mmCIF file of C-alpha atoms in Angstrom:
data_model
loop_
_atom_site.group_PDB
_atom_site.id
_atom_site.type_symbol
_atom_site.label_atom_id
_atom_site.label_comp_id
_atom_site.label_asym_id
_atom_site.label_seq_id
_atom_site.Cartn_x
_atom_site.Cartn_y
_atom_site.Cartn_z
ATOM 1 C CA ASP A 1 71.900 104.842 99.944
ATOM 2 C CA TRP A 2 75.125 107.080 99.993
ATOM 3 C CA VAL A 3 78.709 106.272 98.615
ATOM 4 C CA GLY A 4 81.454 108.608 98.578
ATOM 5 C CA GLY A 5 83.980 109.672 96.154
ATOM 6 C CA ARG A 6 86.178 106.976 94.377
ATOM 7 C CA TYR A 7 83.900 104.252 95.485
ATOM 8 C CA SER A 8 81.038 105.596 93.407
ATOM 9 C CA VAL A 9 81.942 104.165 90.096
ATOM 10 C CA CYS A 10 81.962 100.524 91.406
ATOM 11 C CA SER A 11 78.736 100.705 93.639
ATOM 12 C CA ALA A 12 74.966 100.833 92.699
ATOM 13 C CA VAL A 13 75.254 104.702 92.455
ATOM 14 C CA GLY A 14 77.787 104.410 89.508
ATOM 15 C CA MET A 15 77.032 101.249 87.940
ATOM 16 C CA LEU A 16 73.301 102.070 87.116
ATOM 17 C CA PRO A 17 73.910 105.467 84.991
ATOM 18 C CA LEU A 18 77.002 103.732 83.461
ATOM 19 C CA SER A 19 75.032 100.718 82.465
ATOM 20 C CA LEU A 20 72.294 102.700 80.934
ATOM 21 C CA GLN A 21 75.170 104.432 79.051
ATOM 22 C CA TYR A 22 77.341 101.618 78.011
ATOM 23 C CA GLY A 23 75.263 98.717 78.517
ATOM 24 C CA PHE A 24 75.480 96.222 81.682
ATOM 25 C CA ASP A 25 77.543 93.575 80.094
ATOM 26 C CA ASN A 26 80.510 96.307 79.611
ATOM 27 C CA MET A 27 79.987 97.393 83.382
ATOM 28 C CA LEU A 28 80.146 93.829 84.337
ATOM 29 C CA ARG A 29 83.361 93.203 82.485
ATOM 30 C CA PHE A 30 84.563 96.390 84.038
ATOM 31 C CA LEU A 31 83.569 95.010 87.685
ATOM 32 C CA GLU A 32 85.422 91.707 86.819
ATOM 33 C CA GLY A 33 88.649 93.482 85.800
ATOM 34 C CA ALA A 34 88.520 95.435 89.082
ATOM 35 C CA TRP A 35 87.968 92.134 91.087
ATOM 36 C CA SER A 36 90.809 90.349 89.324
ATOM 37 C CA ILE A 37 93.257 93.148 90.611
ATOM 38 C CA ASP A 38 91.437 93.164 93.983
ATOM 39 C CA THR A 39 91.966 89.495 94.256
ATOM 40 C CA HIS A 40 95.608 89.496 93.185
ATOM 41 C CA PHE A 41 96.305 92.195 95.914
ATOM 42 C CA ARG A 42 94.632 90.167 98.397
ATOM 43 C CA THR A 43 96.601 86.700 97.705
ATOM 44 C CA ALA A 44 99.742 87.311 95.628
ATOM 45 C CA PRO A 45 103.013 87.281 97.312
ATOM 46 C CA PHE A 46 104.614 90.459 98.106
ATOM 47 C CA GLU A 47 107.362 90.243 95.682
ATOM 48 C CA GLN A 48 104.590 89.484 92.775
ATOM 49 C CA ASN A 49 102.228 91.762 93.817
ATOM 50 C CA ILE A 50 101.758 94.762 91.503
ATOM 51 C CA PRO A 51 99.911 97.123 93.721
ATOM 52 C CA VAL A 52 102.220 96.409 96.738
ATOM 53 C CA MET A 53 105.390 96.995 94.751
ATOM 54 C CA LEU A 54 104.136 100.175 93.235
ATOM 55 C CA GLY A 55 103.060 101.482 96.729
ATOM 56 C CA LEU A 56 106.493 100.450 98.086
ATOM 57 C CA LEU A 57 108.039 102.400 95.019
ATOM 58 C CA SER A 58 105.818 105.415 95.674
ATOM 59 C CA VAL A 59 106.763 105.469 99.449
ATOM 60 C CA TRP A 60 110.267 105.068 98.663
ATOM 61 C CA ASN A 61 110.269 107.798 96.112
ATOM 62 C CA THR A 62 107.970 109.999 98.310
ATOM 63 C CA SER A 63 109.533 109.701 101.811
ATOM 64 C CA PHE A 64 113.006 108.677 101.509
ATOM 65 C CA LEU A 65 114.026 110.404 98.077
ATOM 66 C CA GLY A 66 112.033 113.500 98.934
ATOM 67 C CA CYS A 67 110.128 113.571 95.496
ATOM 68 C CA PRO A 68 106.967 115.558 96.488
ATOM 69 C CA ALA A 69 105.040 114.908 92.902
ATOM 70 C CA SER A 70 104.331 111.943 90.841
ATOM 71 C CA ALA A 71 103.123 111.979 87.217
ATOM 72 C CA ILE A 72 100.548 109.665 85.409
ATOM 73 C CA LEU A 73 101.161 109.801 81.783
ATOM 74 C CA PRO A 74 98.678 107.541 79.742
ATOM 75 C CA TYR A 75 99.804 107.340 75.970
ATOM 76 C CA CYS A 76 96.021 107.006 75.206
ATOM 77 C CA GLN A 77 93.751 109.797 74.483
ATOM 78 C CA ALA A 78 90.679 107.637 75.959
ATOM 79 C CA LEU A 79 92.408 107.826 79.267
ATOM 80 C CA ALA A 80 92.854 111.504 79.425
ATOM 81 C CA LYS A 81 90.730 111.804 82.610
ATOM 82 C CA LEU A 82 92.526 108.997 84.358
ATOM 83 C CA PRO A 83 95.341 111.409 86.003
ATOM 84 C CA SER A 84 92.407 113.525 87.396
ATOM 85 C CA HIS A 85 90.719 110.418 88.880
ATOM 86 C CA ILE A 86 93.760 109.108 90.315
ATOM 87 C CA GLN A 87 94.620 112.658 91.754
ATOM 88 C CA GLN A 88 91.359 112.477 93.634
ATOM 89 C CA VAL A 89 91.740 109.067 94.675
ATOM 90 C CA SER A 90 95.272 109.577 95.879
ATOM 91 C CA MET A 91 95.415 113.134 97.308
ATOM 92 C CA GLU A 92 92.014 113.254 98.833
ATOM 93 C CA SER A 93 92.801 109.802 100.535
ATOM 94 C CA ASN A 94 96.521 109.894 101.564
ATOM 95 C CA GLY A 95 96.632 113.973 102.100
ATOM 96 C CA LYS A 96 96.800 113.626 105.933
ATOM 97 C CA GLY A 97 99.049 115.298 108.641
ATOM 98 C CA VAL A 98 98.183 112.872 111.284
ATOM 99 C CA ASP A 99 98.452 108.870 111.927
ATOM 100 C CA ILE A 100 95.479 106.644 112.294
ATOM 101 C CA ASP A 101 95.436 107.536 116.115
ATOM 102 C CA GLY A 102 95.422 111.212 115.500
ATOM 103 C CA ARG A 103 99.000 111.839 116.355
ATOM 104 C CA PRO A 104 101.052 114.446 114.072
ATOM 105 C CA LEU A 105 103.092 112.599 111.236
ATOM 106 C CA PRO A 106 107.108 113.154 111.556
ATOM 107 C CA PHE A 107 107.060 113.082 107.882
ATOM 108 C CA ASP A 108 104.967 114.127 104.745
ATOM 109 C CA ALA A 109 102.386 111.959 103.633
ATOM 110 C CA GLY A 110 100.936 111.647 100.023
ATOM 111 C CA GLU A 111 102.102 113.060 96.905
ATOM 112 C CA LEU A 112 101.106 115.791 94.259
ATOM 113 C CA ASP A 113 99.687 113.829 91.564
ATOM 114 C CA PHE A 114 99.064 115.179 88.048
ATOM 115 C CA GLY A 115 99.100 114.298 84.262
ATOM 116 C CA GLU A 116 98.030 114.352 80.766
ATOM 117 C CA PRO A 117 97.923 112.140 77.703
ATOM 118 C CA GLY A 118 101.512 111.290 76.689
ATOM 119 C CA THR A 119 101.885 113.727 73.434
ATOM 120 C CA ASN A 120 100.180 116.613 75.179
ATOM 121 C CA GLY A 121 102.537 116.252 78.153
ATOM 122 C CA GLN A 122 105.638 116.094 75.893
ATOM 123 C CA HIS A 123 104.906 119.695 74.799
ATOM 124 C CA SER A 124 103.657 120.803 78.222
ATOM 125 C CA PHE A 125 105.653 119.637 81.332
ATOM 126 C CA TYR A 126 108.229 117.170 80.004
ATOM 127 C CA GLN A 127 111.048 119.543 80.029
ATOM 128 C CA LEU A 128 110.838 119.794 83.980
ATOM 129 C CA ILE A 129 110.842 115.924 84.042
ATOM 130 C CA HIS A 130 113.707 115.519 82.020
ATOM 131 C CA GLN A 131 115.898 118.358 82.884
ATOM 132 C CA GLY A 132 114.190 120.207 86.123
ATOM 133 C CA ARG A 133 112.937 118.651 89.160
ATOM 134 C CA VAL A 134 112.939 114.812 89.912
ATOM 135 C CA VAL A 135 109.405 113.696 89.190
ATOM 136 C CA PRO A 136 108.724 109.868 89.274
ATOM 137 C CA CYS A 137 106.520 108.969 86.446
ATOM 138 C CA ASP A 138 104.024 106.328 85.499
ATOM 139 C CA PHE A 139 103.844 105.794 81.531
ATOM 140 C CA ILE A 140 100.720 103.632 80.610
ATOM 141 C CA GLY A 141 100.740 102.207 76.895
ATOM 142 C CA ILE A 142 98.277 100.203 75.201
ATOM 143 C CA ILE A 143 99.562 97.442 72.792
ATOM 144 C CA LYS A 144 96.530 97.508 70.386
ATOM 145 C CA SER A 145 95.224 100.739 69.308
ATOM 146 C CA GLN A 146 91.589 101.218 69.564
ATOM 147 C CA GLN A 147 91.599 103.257 66.096
ATOM 148 C CA SER A 148 95.043 102.978 64.457
ATOM 149 C CA VAL A 149 95.612 105.315 61.388
ATOM 150 C CA TYR A 150 97.624 104.469 58.528
ATOM 151 C CA LEU A 151 98.644 107.311 55.948
ATOM 152 C CA LYS A 152 99.258 106.896 52.426
ATOM 153 C CA GLY A 153 103.013 106.522 51.946
ATOM 154 C CA GLU A 154 103.625 105.902 55.573
ATOM 155 C CA VAL A 155 105.166 102.698 56.762
ATOM 156 C CA VAL A 156 103.984 102.963 60.438
ATOM 157 C CA SER A 157 100.542 103.857 61.747
ATOM 158 C CA ASN A 158 100.083 106.689 64.092
ATOM 159 C CA HIS A 159 99.864 104.270 67.000
ATOM 160 C CA ASP A 160 103.162 102.884 66.332
ATOM 161 C CA GLU A 161 104.791 106.429 66.517
ATOM 162 C CA LEU A 162 103.004 107.042 69.462
ATOM 163 C CA MET A 163 104.317 103.702 71.142
ATOM 164 C CA CYS A 164 107.826 104.688 69.923
ATOM 165 C CA ASN A 165 107.534 107.903 71.937
ATOM 166 C CA PHE A 166 106.420 105.811 75.092
ATOM 167 C CA PHE A 167 109.195 103.609 75.099
ATOM 168 C CA ALA A 168 111.675 106.423 74.226
ATOM 169 C CA GLN A 169 110.576 108.711 77.162
ATOM 170 C CA ALA A 170 111.400 105.818 79.700
ATOM 171 C CA ASP A 171 114.732 105.145 78.317
ATOM 172 C CA ALA A 172 115.534 108.946 78.150
ATOM 173 C CA LEU A 173 114.640 109.460 81.721
ATOM 174 C CA ALA A 174 116.665 106.725 82.878
ATOM 175 C CA TYR A 175 119.930 106.943 80.819
ATOM 176 C CA GLY A 176 119.938 110.587 79.980
ATOM 177 C CA LYS A 177 122.375 112.113 77.308
ATOM 178 C CA THR A 178 125.803 112.925 78.101
ATOM 179 C CA PRO A 179 128.071 115.773 76.582
ATOM 180 C CA ASN A 180 130.121 113.119 74.446
ATOM 181 C CA GLU A 181 127.186 111.738 72.979
ATOM 182 C CA LEU A 182 125.771 115.019 72.138
ATOM 183 C CA ARG A 183 129.276 115.886 70.530
ATOM 184 C CA ALA A 184 129.058 112.771 68.594
ATOM 185 C CA GLU A 185 125.854 113.868 66.968
ATOM 186 C CA GLY A 186 127.257 117.154 65.897
ATOM 187 C CA VAL A 187 125.894 119.278 68.582
ATOM 188 C CA PRO A 188 127.608 122.600 68.817
ATOM 189 C CA ASP A 189 129.573 123.146 72.129
ATOM 190 C CA TYR A 190 127.580 126.206 73.156
ATOM 191 C CA LEU A 191 124.378 124.161 73.044
ATOM 192 C CA ILE A 192 125.737 121.170 74.958
ATOM 193 C CA PRO A 193 125.042 122.314 78.345
ATOM 194 C CA HIS A 194 121.293 123.036 77.368
ATOM 195 C CA LYS A 195 120.978 119.514 75.610
ATOM 196 C CA THR A 196 122.572 117.589 78.404
ATOM 197 C CA PHE A 197 120.091 115.768 80.590
ATOM 198 C CA SER A 198 121.271 113.678 83.652
ATOM 199 C CA GLY A 199 119.088 110.643 83.500
ATOM 200 C CA ASN A 200 118.875 108.319 86.531
ATOM 201 C CA ARG A 201 115.253 109.509 87.108
ATOM 202 C CA PRO A 202 112.412 107.016 88.271
ATOM 203 C CA SER A 203 109.565 105.725 86.216
ATOM 204 C CA MET A 204 107.309 102.812 85.563
ATOM 205 C CA SER A 205 105.865 101.517 82.544
ATOM 206 C CA LEU A 206 102.532 99.906 82.442
ATOM 207 C CA LEU A 207 101.690 98.193 79.138
ATOM 208 C CA LEU A 208 97.899 96.902 78.592
ATOM 209 C CA PRO A 209 97.266 94.469 75.920
ATOM 210 C CA SER A 210 94.083 96.715 74.737
ATOM 211 C CA LEU A 211 91.914 99.229 76.328
ATOM 212 C CA ASP A 212 88.570 97.500 77.059
ATOM 213 C CA PRO A 213 86.030 97.548 80.321
ATOM 214 C CA TYR A 214 88.120 94.764 81.844
ATOM 215 C CA THR A 215 91.548 96.351 81.560
ATOM 216 C CA THR A 216 90.100 99.727 82.529
ATOM 217 C CA GLY A 217 88.662 97.963 85.636
ATOM 218 C CA GLN A 218 92.044 96.445 86.292
ATOM 219 C CA LEU A 219 93.848 99.822 86.034
ATOM 220 C CA LEU A 220 91.614 101.387 88.428
ATOM 221 C CA SER A 221 91.934 98.880 90.884
ATOM 222 C CA ILE A 222 95.858 98.878 90.383
ATOM 223 C CA TYR A 223 95.792 102.353 91.382
ATOM 224 C CA GLU A 224 93.250 102.175 94.246
ATOM 225 C CA ASN A 225 95.178 99.298 95.858
ATOM 226 C CA ARG A 226 98.606 101.113 95.414
ATOM 227 C CA ILE A 227 97.254 104.000 97.407
ATOM 228 C CA ALA A 228 95.726 101.864 99.977
ATOM 229 C CA THR A 229 99.341 100.149 100.397
ATOM 230 C CA GLN A 230 100.787 103.755 100.781
ATOM 231 C CA GLY A 231 98.481 104.444 103.547
ATOM 232 C CA PHE A 232 99.184 101.089 105.361
ATOM 233 C CA LEU A 233 103.091 102.099 105.274
ATOM 234 C CA TRP A 234 102.414 105.584 106.453
ATOM 235 C CA GLY A 235 100.373 104.409 109.354
ATOM 236 C CA ILE A 236 97.225 106.669 108.098
ATOM 237 C CA ASN A 237 93.786 105.797 107.331
ATOM 238 C CA SER A 238 93.287 106.521 103.678
ATOM 239 C CA PHE A 239 89.507 106.141 103.839
ATOM 240 C CA ASP A 240 88.607 108.583 106.583
ATOM 241 C CA GLN A 241 87.946 112.060 104.779
ATOM 242 C CA TRP A 242 87.172 114.586 107.110
#
């Protein structure tokens, strides 16, 4: 008769209103997608296990490399609320100061999660991500657009241009741009320090074939199980929320 927080969407208290809104067949596909990743998380070997690998990377970035924040950057407007959803799952679950036995942790657990759809974020906070603080990024792309737009005289669709941005951002974070590359592009010397960016900044790219109820369920389950993995590694109980 009571289900808290993130579990609401997959429980009766979430499924009933969502089924009335979107149809039970769609919500059943959503549950099937979530179940497919839950099963994968439970059975796949660690080296092939997506949530385990993402959880390990998150703990490495947070606890070993000292990166306090993580950005979730879906290149899809329909996922505009995904960063807020994951923020609640992650920060509410793993924002702990004591371990599972109540002893103070000798390290910081949890991470600061934020994000925006890709092109919004590019004009909002990507400057900091590329040239300021190191913020590990999750880029989420969709191969098949829900509503591609082709304009007269344009060779590519708006979705093609969006995905060019999706791939370019991860490349830019990884490789940066050197002063020599900028000089070769004709950038004047006085601008070179301002246009140089170091690269070697961590990111992960997740590419979905399409965005539908099944892959949406998979996406939420990937993050839920990644967060559970972090909790196991930190020795905290992600599921007691005092």
